[in-house]
């Protein structure tokens, strides 16, 4: 039987009971696969890798080595949450790498979106590879948060290889315990494993992180303004009960300044672009018709609290012609 | 008596009867002031200069020489309307100067907002001065669309001089027939003089025109995209009955590109920024809560009809902290 094909009679995991049955089954399967060997995992803080980490911790405890690479492009509080949940609450074997300076130095002056993505992706592999080599001799398995849509999208090809693009001398046997699950099932599992709601319901977040939302050539001051404005947006959407109702929402800040007036003095600062979309399949997306009071409150808070921002705009562009991200 | 002070017992001109009485009175006054001399007027196409032109044409016909300088930064159809109304309909003595190339060459590569404004303002004077010198020997008067708020704002100083900044050897005697009127009165007068509604109700438009809405360094292609997007916005606002209800609305296009997808191919094009404000005194301004259906229709049309635009955003920024214009 093809291990990458979800059995047709497999029940959709929608209840705590079904989730716990799956967890028990996978704990046994992981122990059988891994034995007393060690397992490496790149823990981004996203739903899939977080759930796989929690599952492996339950199965094999400190035989799992989680590596969290903070590329300096995380949203406000995200790396801190990864450390808090996995190191402090779940007592995981966590390697935390603050690679902010490495990434920002490489990205200095690079404005072209594809060039930025390539730099971030390649450097991410490089940093993870360095950590993998440190423990490579004692580790045989690489755990990954592959889910069933990943397999469907790649016709089953992608999941047979190290997704990370590690060099040939660093190939591990893969451990992908949620590879037959859909996203909603992964979330149910995550809840039963005790992960916090904000992590289980985390919005999709691009691999290059805020790097593709700090539009054009990234600078530390503009990246800082973006992070603060984005945090305000997420806070206000949560307070308005929109978390999980609007599919994705975030702020982008372009490398472009507009005129304003602050305390009677001319300001020449960045605009913050609010992007919110609803989608069924991510191939097309609609812009939600938000409450004006909410938009105005977010606008007022960003203008008041974020140094360097003197404008707030709302992106009205559906996909197509716009993409969800601005670059 | 101070000729720059509106008499306290002067009735507000709100009816056709009051307007016609004012027109008759001013026609006599202009004829008495000017005699058989010639009068020069810079005709921008704005409400004030258009009404003064129409009034002078009624009083002295072709003794008035109107100069319309098209700096290439007019909105779609505006210069054409000036020619149509004044040359074709009112049979005016109109000098039309297409100075597009001069302005755009001077502005080439200039990104700094204040530098752009200075270049546009200075070149405007230079072009008008050239036309004034051609007719200077035979002209004694300069007509201006000064209105009462201009006098109040300048404590009466501004209106005593050539507002245009012409050189000392080109000083004319001023003719300012609507200088004691408020804007709403000027509009009533304009209607009675037969000016089209779109000219009488024209929104305030900055002197540098689209030059300060084609943000950053102006290019012909981006200026063209801006002009088309702005025309769509005005057309849809008019169709929705918002003309005269929303105080000011326009499009700006920044010198910045975003990703999109057009016909399955990656696009890297400009965003169009919709700016709409309501204000009582222009010192503070609020963003109107427009119908989502209208915003989405405008967005769809701009994305569909304007080459080079792949995003549309709505500016949520009140004044302060934002200014009404983006630069």
XYZ file of C-alpha atoms in Angstrom:
654
model
C 0.000 0.000 0.000
C 1.201 3.501 -0.828
C 2.047 5.099 2.514
C 1.441 8.524 0.982
C -2.199 7.799 0.156
C -4.886 8.515 2.713
C -7.094 5.398 3.080
C -10.559 6.004 1.752
C -12.192 4.732 4.914
C -10.100 6.983 7.198
C -12.468 8.968 9.409
C -12.066 12.762 9.540
C -10.606 13.710 12.912
C -13.052 16.226 14.344
C -13.436 15.304 18.029
C -11.113 15.032 21.051
C -11.810 11.273 21.132
C -10.710 10.773 17.528
C -7.722 13.026 18.117
C -6.586 11.076 21.159
C -6.954 7.784 19.320
C -4.757 9.186 16.524
C -2.212 10.481 19.042
C -1.967 7.092 20.807
C -1.567 5.298 17.492
C 1.154 7.687 16.290
C 3.024 7.603 19.604
C 3.329 3.825 19.184
C 4.281 4.154 15.512
C 6.938 6.796 16.226
C 8.459 4.709 19.024
C 8.515 1.695 16.719
C 10.141 3.696 13.901
C 12.691 5.605 15.975
C 13.607 3.248 18.790
C 16.286 4.935 20.931
C 17.605 7.036 18.043
C 17.496 10.826 17.918
C 15.245 12.943 15.701
C 15.867 16.454 14.357
C 13.080 18.958 13.634
C 13.078 22.498 12.219
C 10.511 24.182 14.451
C 9.206 27.312 12.765
C 6.382 28.017 15.183
C 3.764 27.293 12.502
C 0.862 24.938 13.177
C 2.244 21.862 11.399
C 5.788 21.806 12.774
C 4.513 22.719 16.251
C 2.025 19.830 16.296
C 4.636 17.365 15.019
C 7.042 18.590 17.702
C 4.445 18.136 20.448
C 3.585 14.683 19.171
C 7.237 13.619 19.105
C 7.866 15.059 22.560
C 4.983 12.958 23.856
C 6.409 9.871 22.128
C 10.162 10.177 22.657
C 10.738 13.201 24.914
C 14.292 14.538 24.701
C 15.243 12.195 21.857
C 13.714 14.984 19.746
C 16.016 17.922 19.023
C 14.007 20.967 17.960
C 15.891 23.724 16.169
C 14.198 27.120 16.032
C 15.947 29.522 13.665
C 14.932 33.119 14.385
C 15.768 34.832 11.107
C 14.826 38.234 12.503
C 11.746 38.253 10.294
C 9.303 36.694 12.771
C 6.164 38.479 13.870
C 6.084 40.201 17.238
C 6.304 37.670 20.064
C 6.518 34.539 17.884
C 10.025 33.337 18.686
C 9.370 34.156 22.326
C 6.250 31.960 22.228
C 8.159 29.054 20.666
C 10.696 29.202 23.496
C 8.017 29.595 26.135
C 5.805 26.739 24.949
C 8.446 24.173 23.972
C 11.282 24.913 26.380
C 9.402 26.108 29.447
C 6.058 24.298 29.214
C 6.869 21.094 27.303
C 10.480 20.794 28.563
C 11.718 20.090 25.032
C 15.271 19.686 23.829
C 15.243 23.064 22.031
C 18.115 24.736 20.186
C 17.286 28.405 19.725
C 19.382 30.203 17.099
C 19.155 33.969 16.842
C 20.389 34.520 13.282
C 18.897 38.010 12.907
C 22.186 39.740 12.120
C 23.219 37.114 9.533
C 19.963 37.464 7.636
C 19.714 41.256 7.780
C 23.313 41.689 6.660
C 22.751 39.424 3.654
C 19.544 41.266 2.798
C 21.071 44.724 3.122
C 20.213 46.747 0.018
C 18.425 43.873 -1.774
C 15.125 45.190 -3.151
C 14.085 42.595 -5.737
C 11.419 40.270 -4.248
C 12.661 37.012 -5.774
C 16.249 37.785 -4.794
C 15.087 38.403 -1.211
C 13.160 35.124 -1.109
C 16.155 33.176 -2.431
C 18.539 34.729 0.079
C 16.200 34.020 2.989
C 15.476 30.443 1.857
C 19.126 29.580 1.181
C 20.377 31.108 4.414
C 17.690 29.296 6.376
C 18.966 25.961 5.016
C 22.536 26.993 5.774
C 21.796 27.849 9.402
C 19.755 24.675 9.888
C 22.488 22.631 8.203
C 25.064 24.001 10.642
C 22.910 22.890 13.554
C 22.253 19.516 11.882
C 26.000 18.907 11.461
C 26.580 19.599 15.151
C 24.288 16.699 16.045
C 24.473 14.759 12.747
C 26.461 11.788 14.030
C 23.944 10.914 16.664
C 20.776 11.699 14.652
C 19.148 9.353 12.118
C 15.738 10.909 11.577
C 14.395 14.202 10.333
C 10.836 15.012 11.423
C 8.749 17.221 9.185
C 5.343 18.847 9.394
C 4.242 17.567 5.985
C 0.427 17.486 5.735
C -1.822 15.791 3.181
C -2.377 18.847 0.934
C 1.441 19.092 0.562
C 1.425 15.536 -0.795
C -1.578 16.134 -3.056
C -0.019 19.309 -4.472
C 3.232 17.540 -5.296
C 1.653 14.292 -6.539
C 3.399 12.497 -3.707
C 6.874 13.455 -4.915
C 7.778 16.187 -2.455
C 7.252 14.122 0.686
C 9.785 11.456 -0.345
C 12.669 13.869 0.002
C 14.076 16.199 2.601
C 11.942 19.239 1.879
C 14.593 21.419 3.397
C 17.140 20.993 0.607
C 19.924 19.701 2.857
C 23.151 18.522 1.152
C 23.490 14.859 0.086
C 25.796 13.875 2.959
C 23.143 15.010 5.423
C 20.210 12.834 4.372
C 18.040 11.520 7.176
C 15.198 9.050 7.288
C 11.954 11.011 7.396
C 9.402 10.962 10.190
C 6.128 12.600 9.089
C 3.404 11.627 11.525
C 0.688 14.017 10.230
C 1.300 13.548 6.516
C -2.134 12.011 5.904
C -4.036 14.756 7.766
C -5.782 17.887 6.606
C -5.106 21.206 8.307
C -8.284 21.208 10.397
C -7.386 17.747 11.750
C -3.867 18.923 12.626
C -5.457 21.723 14.657
C -7.679 19.300 16.585
C -4.622 17.161 17.370
C -2.665 20.244 18.465
C -5.373 21.217 20.934
C -5.387 17.758 22.496
C -1.611 17.918 22.817
C -2.014 21.059 24.913
C -0.668 23.643 22.492
C -2.002 27.183 23.078
C -4.926 28.317 20.933
C -2.882 31.167 19.363
C -0.395 28.594 18.065
C -3.017 26.070 16.900
C -5.000 28.768 15.080
C -1.949 30.589 13.746
C -2.531 32.085 10.314
C -0.466 30.841 7.389
C 2.786 32.787 7.473
C 5.243 32.816 4.576
C 8.615 31.150 5.095
C 10.471 34.420 4.445
C 8.298 35.939 7.180
C 8.109 39.702 7.495
C 10.912 39.829 4.910
C 8.351 39.863 2.082
C 6.145 42.355 3.958
C 8.940 44.845 4.592
C 8.645 45.687 0.896
C 11.731 46.508 -1.135
C 15.138 46.695 0.564
C 14.719 45.790 4.253
C 15.939 48.162 6.945
C 15.843 47.544 10.690
C 13.789 50.641 11.469
C 11.123 49.861 8.860
C 11.067 46.203 9.878
C 10.485 47.346 13.458
C 7.614 49.626 12.409
C 6.087 46.785 10.376
C 6.285 44.376 13.327
C 4.545 46.826 15.663
C 1.821 47.778 13.161
C 1.174 44.104 12.370
C 0.880 43.281 16.084
C -1.724 46.047 16.516
C -3.688 44.700 13.555
C -3.697 41.159 14.956
C -4.629 42.386 18.432
C -7.586 44.406 17.154
C -8.802 41.635 14.839
C -8.700 39.230 17.795
C -10.543 41.716 20.033
C -13.208 42.098 17.337
C -13.696 38.316 17.216
C -12.286 37.999 13.686
C -9.538 35.502 14.541
C -10.273 32.379 12.518
C -13.097 34.195 10.684
C -10.963 36.233 8.308
C -8.629 33.794 6.585
C -5.482 35.901 6.621
C -4.642 39.462 7.645
C -1.369 41.294 7.989
C 0.437 44.566 7.446
C 3.015 45.393 4.795
C 5.185 48.516 4.820
C 6.620 49.738 1.498
C 9.947 51.456 0.956
C 8.148 54.660 0.172
C 7.330 57.777 2.189
C 4.336 60.092 2.263
C 3.749 63.502 3.750
C 1.942 64.019 7.037
C 1.829 66.437 9.942
C 2.813 65.388 13.450
C 2.583 67.923 16.297
C 2.464 70.751 13.782
C 5.672 69.643 12.039
C 5.887 68.107 8.556
C 6.408 64.354 8.728
C 7.712 62.248 5.827
C 7.042 58.671 6.864
C 5.936 55.237 5.593
C 2.398 54.070 4.944
C 1.158 50.861 6.570
C -0.844 48.687 4.177
C -3.544 46.524 5.761
C -4.123 43.322 3.783
C -7.017 41.035 4.699
C -8.405 38.236 2.532
C -10.884 35.418 2.612
C -10.317 32.407 0.411
C -11.458 28.845 -0.003
C -8.507 27.497 -1.959
C -5.918 30.353 -1.864
C -6.101 30.453 -5.672
C -8.678 33.232 -5.569
C -9.297 35.592 -2.670
C -11.839 38.236 -1.712
C -11.364 41.339 0.409
C -13.663 41.287 3.463
C -16.003 44.238 4.020
C -14.790 45.106 7.489
C -16.510 47.369 9.994
C -15.458 50.945 9.425
C -15.191 51.444 13.183
C -12.626 48.631 13.365
C -10.612 49.997 10.421
C -10.618 53.464 11.988
C -9.583 52.145 15.385
C -6.672 50.193 13.893
C -5.694 53.264 11.868
C -5.751 55.514 14.929
C -3.685 53.072 17.002
C -1.038 52.534 14.320
C -0.692 56.283 13.698
C -0.485 56.935 17.424
C 1.743 54.062 18.542
C 4.122 53.222 15.690
C 7.021 55.596 15.063
C 7.659 56.136 11.360
C 4.116 55.457 10.114
C 1.986 58.461 9.050
C -0.538 56.733 6.743
C -2.727 53.646 6.865
C -4.401 52.198 3.764
C -6.645 49.201 3.195
C -5.882 46.970 0.220
C -9.027 46.515 -1.901
C -7.436 44.197 -4.476
C -8.932 40.728 -5.009
C -6.794 37.794 -6.194
C -6.382 37.803 -9.112
C -5.141 40.439 -10.127
C -3.436 41.051 -6.803
C -1.553 38.273 -5.049
C -2.175 37.850 -1.326
C 1.326 39.072 -0.466
C 2.576 42.363 -1.932
C 5.836 40.855 -3.153
C -13.657 102.563 2.836
C -11.364 99.556 2.579
C -12.127 97.963 -0.781
C -10.903 94.626 0.594
C -13.508 94.484 3.340
C -16.886 92.921 2.662
C -19.617 95.321 3.815
C -21.476 93.970 6.830
C -24.857 94.515 5.186
C -23.892 92.697 1.957
C -26.491 90.001 1.293
C -25.269 86.434 0.692
C -25.731 85.599 -2.992
C -27.811 82.434 -3.000
C -30.389 82.919 -5.777
C -30.303 83.511 -9.546
C -31.837 86.966 -8.961
C -29.115 88.032 -6.534
C -26.498 86.544 -8.854
C -27.774 88.467 -11.869
C -27.888 91.688 -9.883
C -24.250 91.139 -8.890
C -23.294 90.318 -12.479
C -24.927 93.497 -13.833
C -23.237 95.596 -11.180
C -19.817 94.083 -11.870
C -20.181 94.349 -15.638
C -20.666 98.095 -15.178
C -17.800 98.331 -12.685
C -15.411 96.399 -14.948
C -16.278 98.559 -17.958
C -15.729 101.674 -15.837
C -12.374 100.381 -14.575
C -11.016 99.012 -17.832
C -12.430 101.277 -20.522
C -11.053 100.163 -23.882
C -7.874 98.697 -22.374
C -6.938 95.031 -22.494
C -6.971 92.610 -19.556
C -4.844 89.496 -19.074
C -6.003 86.435 -17.113
C -4.327 83.123 -16.224
C -7.170 80.671 -16.769
C -6.482 77.460 -14.876
C -9.872 75.874 -15.369
C -10.632 76.120 -11.643
C -13.900 77.619 -10.400
C -12.601 81.063 -9.461
C -10.600 81.904 -12.568
C -13.297 80.434 -14.804
C -16.025 82.587 -13.239
C -13.882 85.727 -13.451
C -13.155 84.923 -17.104
C -16.839 84.480 -17.904
C -17.693 87.712 -16.106
C -15.029 89.656 -17.996
C -16.070 88.147 -21.321
C -19.606 89.345 -20.626
C -18.317 92.818 -19.741
C -15.543 93.417 -22.300
C -15.566 90.469 -24.718
C -12.295 90.109 -26.595
C -10.548 92.815 -24.603
C -9.900 89.925 -22.220
C -6.933 87.730 -23.151
C -7.165 84.374 -21.377
C -3.977 82.325 -21.153
C -4.386 78.646 -20.358
C -1.089 76.966 -19.566
C -1.364 73.185 -19.874
C 1.551 71.982 -17.766
C 0.861 68.368 -18.670
C -0.323 67.737 -15.123
C -4.017 68.442 -15.683
C -6.670 65.823 -14.982
C -8.179 63.894 -17.856
C -10.224 66.163 -20.128
C -9.625 69.405 -18.198
C -7.601 71.383 -20.710
C -9.931 70.133 -23.436
C -12.890 71.468 -21.431
C -11.257 74.873 -20.974
C -10.768 75.152 -24.735
C -14.258 73.877 -25.466
C -16.071 76.175 -23.044
C -14.080 79.382 -23.505
C -12.991 79.199 -27.135
C -15.877 77.314 -28.711
C -18.847 78.243 -26.531
C -17.966 81.700 -25.159
C -15.869 82.793 -28.176
C -13.125 84.060 -25.885
C -9.743 85.453 -26.847
C -7.912 82.337 -25.603
C -4.200 81.618 -25.796
C -3.658 77.896 -25.239
C -0.098 76.907 -24.363
C 0.818 73.227 -24.325
C 3.909 73.289 -22.119
C 3.821 69.583 -21.254
C 7.303 68.813 -22.568
C 8.898 71.793 -20.808
C 7.453 70.798 -17.442
C 8.137 67.076 -17.717
C 11.716 67.636 -18.835
C 12.386 69.934 -15.875
C 10.795 67.418 -13.506
C 12.694 64.441 -14.905
C 14.247 62.506 -12.015
C 13.111 64.976 -9.319
C 11.594 62.968 -6.445
C 11.558 65.419 -3.532
C 8.019 66.838 -3.078
C 9.038 70.419 -2.250
C 11.514 70.507 -5.136
C 8.765 69.350 -7.499
C 6.351 72.019 -6.252
C 8.967 74.752 -6.664
C 9.837 73.677 -10.192
C 6.193 73.530 -11.239
C 5.351 76.887 -9.615
C 8.392 78.701 -11.021
C 7.964 77.290 -14.522
C 4.297 78.219 -14.492
C 5.208 81.843 -13.806
C 7.891 81.716 -16.521
C 5.479 80.412 -19.169
C 2.803 82.912 -18.174
C 5.388 85.700 -18.129
C 6.422 84.845 -21.701
C 2.813 85.124 -22.814
C 2.365 88.335 -20.799
C 5.424 89.911 -22.494
C 3.996 89.108 -25.917
C 0.960 91.232 -25.145
C 2.426 93.400 -22.367
C 2.559 96.654 -24.298
C -1.116 96.647 -25.020
C -2.316 95.279 -21.672
C -2.782 97.332 -18.510
C -4.780 95.035 -16.279
C -4.335 91.618 -14.750
C -7.552 89.856 -13.737
C -7.409 87.358 -10.880
C -9.817 84.919 -9.281
C -9.121 86.166 -5.756
C -12.035 85.321 -3.431
C -12.828 86.618 0.054
C -11.268 83.714 2.008
C -7.961 84.471 0.197
C -8.123 88.019 1.577
C -9.123 86.904 5.066
C -6.304 84.330 5.161
C -3.697 86.894 4.151
C -5.059 89.745 6.321
C -5.642 91.674 3.146
C -1.966 91.645 2.162
C -1.951 88.999 -0.560
C -4.613 90.595 -2.711
C -2.722 93.882 -3.029
C -0.027 92.270 -5.137
C 0.212 90.196 -8.253
C -0.332 86.805 -6.727
C 1.501 85.206 -9.608
C 4.952 86.521 -8.701
C 5.551 88.296 -12.005
C 8.746 90.382 -12.283
C 8.697 94.073 -11.314
C 8.694 95.385 -14.898
C 5.512 93.441 -15.571
C 3.229 94.899 -12.925
C -0.367 95.397 -13.952
C -3.301 97.058 -12.282
C -5.445 94.322 -10.710
C -9.019 93.500 -11.602
C -10.584 91.201 -9.014
C -14.364 91.255 -9.453
C -15.197 88.380 -7.048
C -12.784 89.281 -4.268
C -15.564 89.965 -1.752
C -17.400 86.688 -2.442
C -17.351 83.319 -0.749
C -16.900 80.125 -2.773
C -20.574 79.153 -2.741
C -21.496 82.603 -4.109
C -18.910 82.280 -6.869
C -20.567 79.010 -7.893
C -24.024 80.639 -8.066
C -22.573 83.408 -10.246
C -20.852 80.842 -12.477
C -24.113 79.006 -13.080
C -25.871 82.221 -14.116
C -22.995 82.994 -16.487
C -23.685 79.675 -18.226
C -20.626 77.710 -17.168
C -21.116 73.927 -17.177
C -21.924 72.247 -13.859
C -18.733 70.164 -13.917
C -16.696 73.383 -14.027
C -18.772 75.239 -11.428
C -18.644 72.284 -9.012
C -15.040 71.391 -9.752
C -13.212 70.091 -6.708
C -10.262 72.030 -5.353
C -7.228 70.966 -7.391
C -3.676 71.784 -6.368
C -1.713 74.208 -8.537
C 0.947 71.580 -9.293
C -1.901 69.355 -10.461
C -1.278 65.652 -10.896
C 2.407 66.447 -10.347
C 1.978 65.988 -6.578
C -0.184 62.884 -7.091
C 2.303 61.123 -9.371
C 4.347 60.522 -6.211
C 8.125 60.679 -6.333
C 9.908 61.237 -9.645
C 7.303 61.710 -12.396
C 7.366 59.506 -15.477
C 5.047 59.773 -18.478
C 3.771 56.204 -18.202
C 2.931 56.485 -14.511
C 1.389 59.932 -15.032
C -0.786 58.402 -17.749
C -1.893 55.559 -15.461
C -2.684 58.079 -12.715
C -4.789 60.220 -15.076
C -6.855 57.231 -16.234
C -7.367 55.826 -12.721
C -8.364 59.274 -11.423
C -10.882 59.699 -14.262
C -12.482 56.336 -13.378
C -12.719 57.380 -9.729
C -14.409 60.676 -10.613
C -16.769 58.994 -13.056
C -17.879 56.381 -10.499
C -18.262 58.944 -7.708
C -20.442 61.050 -10.010
C -22.516 58.005 -11.029
C -23.012 57.174 -7.339
C -24.292 60.700 -6.670
C -21.303 61.652 -4.515
C -20.223 64.681 -6.552
C -20.470 67.671 -4.240
C -21.227 65.358 -1.286
C -17.702 64.115 -0.672
C -15.512 67.198 -0.362
C -12.507 65.942 -2.301
C -11.502 62.647 -3.893
C -8.651 61.680 -6.145
C -6.086 59.025 -6.963
C -2.353 59.086 -6.268
C 0.139 56.620 -7.747
C 3.435 56.053 -5.910
C 6.792 55.290 -7.456
C 6.636 51.805 -6.048
C 5.643 48.428 -7.505
C 3.822 45.434 -6.067
C 3.376 41.873 -7.237
C 0.248 40.662 -8.989
C -0.843 38.061 -11.511
C -2.278 39.044 -14.881
C -3.415 36.315 -17.293
C -1.379 33.762 -15.360
C 1.838 35.778 -15.629
C 3.561 37.589 -12.753
C 2.937 41.331 -12.896
C 5.039 43.922 -11.069
C 3.039 47.124 -11.284
C 2.002 50.248 -9.337
C -0.722 50.537 -6.733
C -3.424 53.205 -7.131
C -4.231 54.985 -3.871
C -7.801 56.275 -3.492
C -7.967 59.358 -1.292
C -11.353 60.761 -0.255
C -11.949 63.292 2.522
C -14.663 65.376 4.070
C -13.768 68.597 5.804
C -15.342 71.763 7.068
C -12.254 73.958 7.139
C -9.533 71.862 5.397
C -7.529 72.026 8.647
C -8.921 68.683 9.771
C -10.435 66.024 7.535
C -12.304 62.762 7.957
C -12.312 59.713 5.685
C -15.851 58.940 4.446
C -17.250 55.461 5.061
C -18.024 54.657 1.453
C -20.197 51.841 0.166
C -18.125 48.684 -0.236
C -19.886 47.991 -3.528
C -18.683 51.335 -4.889
C -15.115 50.763 -3.685
C -15.097 47.301 -5.250
C -16.509 48.562 -8.536
C -13.879 51.300 -8.767
C -11.194 48.742 -7.888
C -12.373 46.309 -10.566
C -12.501 49.029 -13.226
C -9.062 50.426 -12.447
C -7.491 46.946 -12.424
C -9.243 46.078 -15.666
C -8.831 49.314 -17.604
C -5.576 50.953 -16.520
C -2.327 49.433 -17.801
C 0.384 49.362 -15.150
C -1.903 49.230 -12.082
C -2.243 45.893 -10.241
C -3.382 47.097 -6.798
C -5.960 49.513 -5.433
C -5.923 50.735 -1.825
C -8.158 53.103 0.141
C -6.457 55.672 2.337
C -7.876 55.491 5.890
C -5.770 58.324 7.316
C -7.545 61.321 8.852
C -5.933 64.777 8.874
C -3.987 65.098 11.047
C -1.746 62.959 10.979
C -2.106 62.554 7.230
C -2.296 65.564 4.979
C -4.966 65.534 2.277
C -2.370 65.160 -0.486
C 0.269 62.423 -0.234
C 3.155 64.815 -0.912
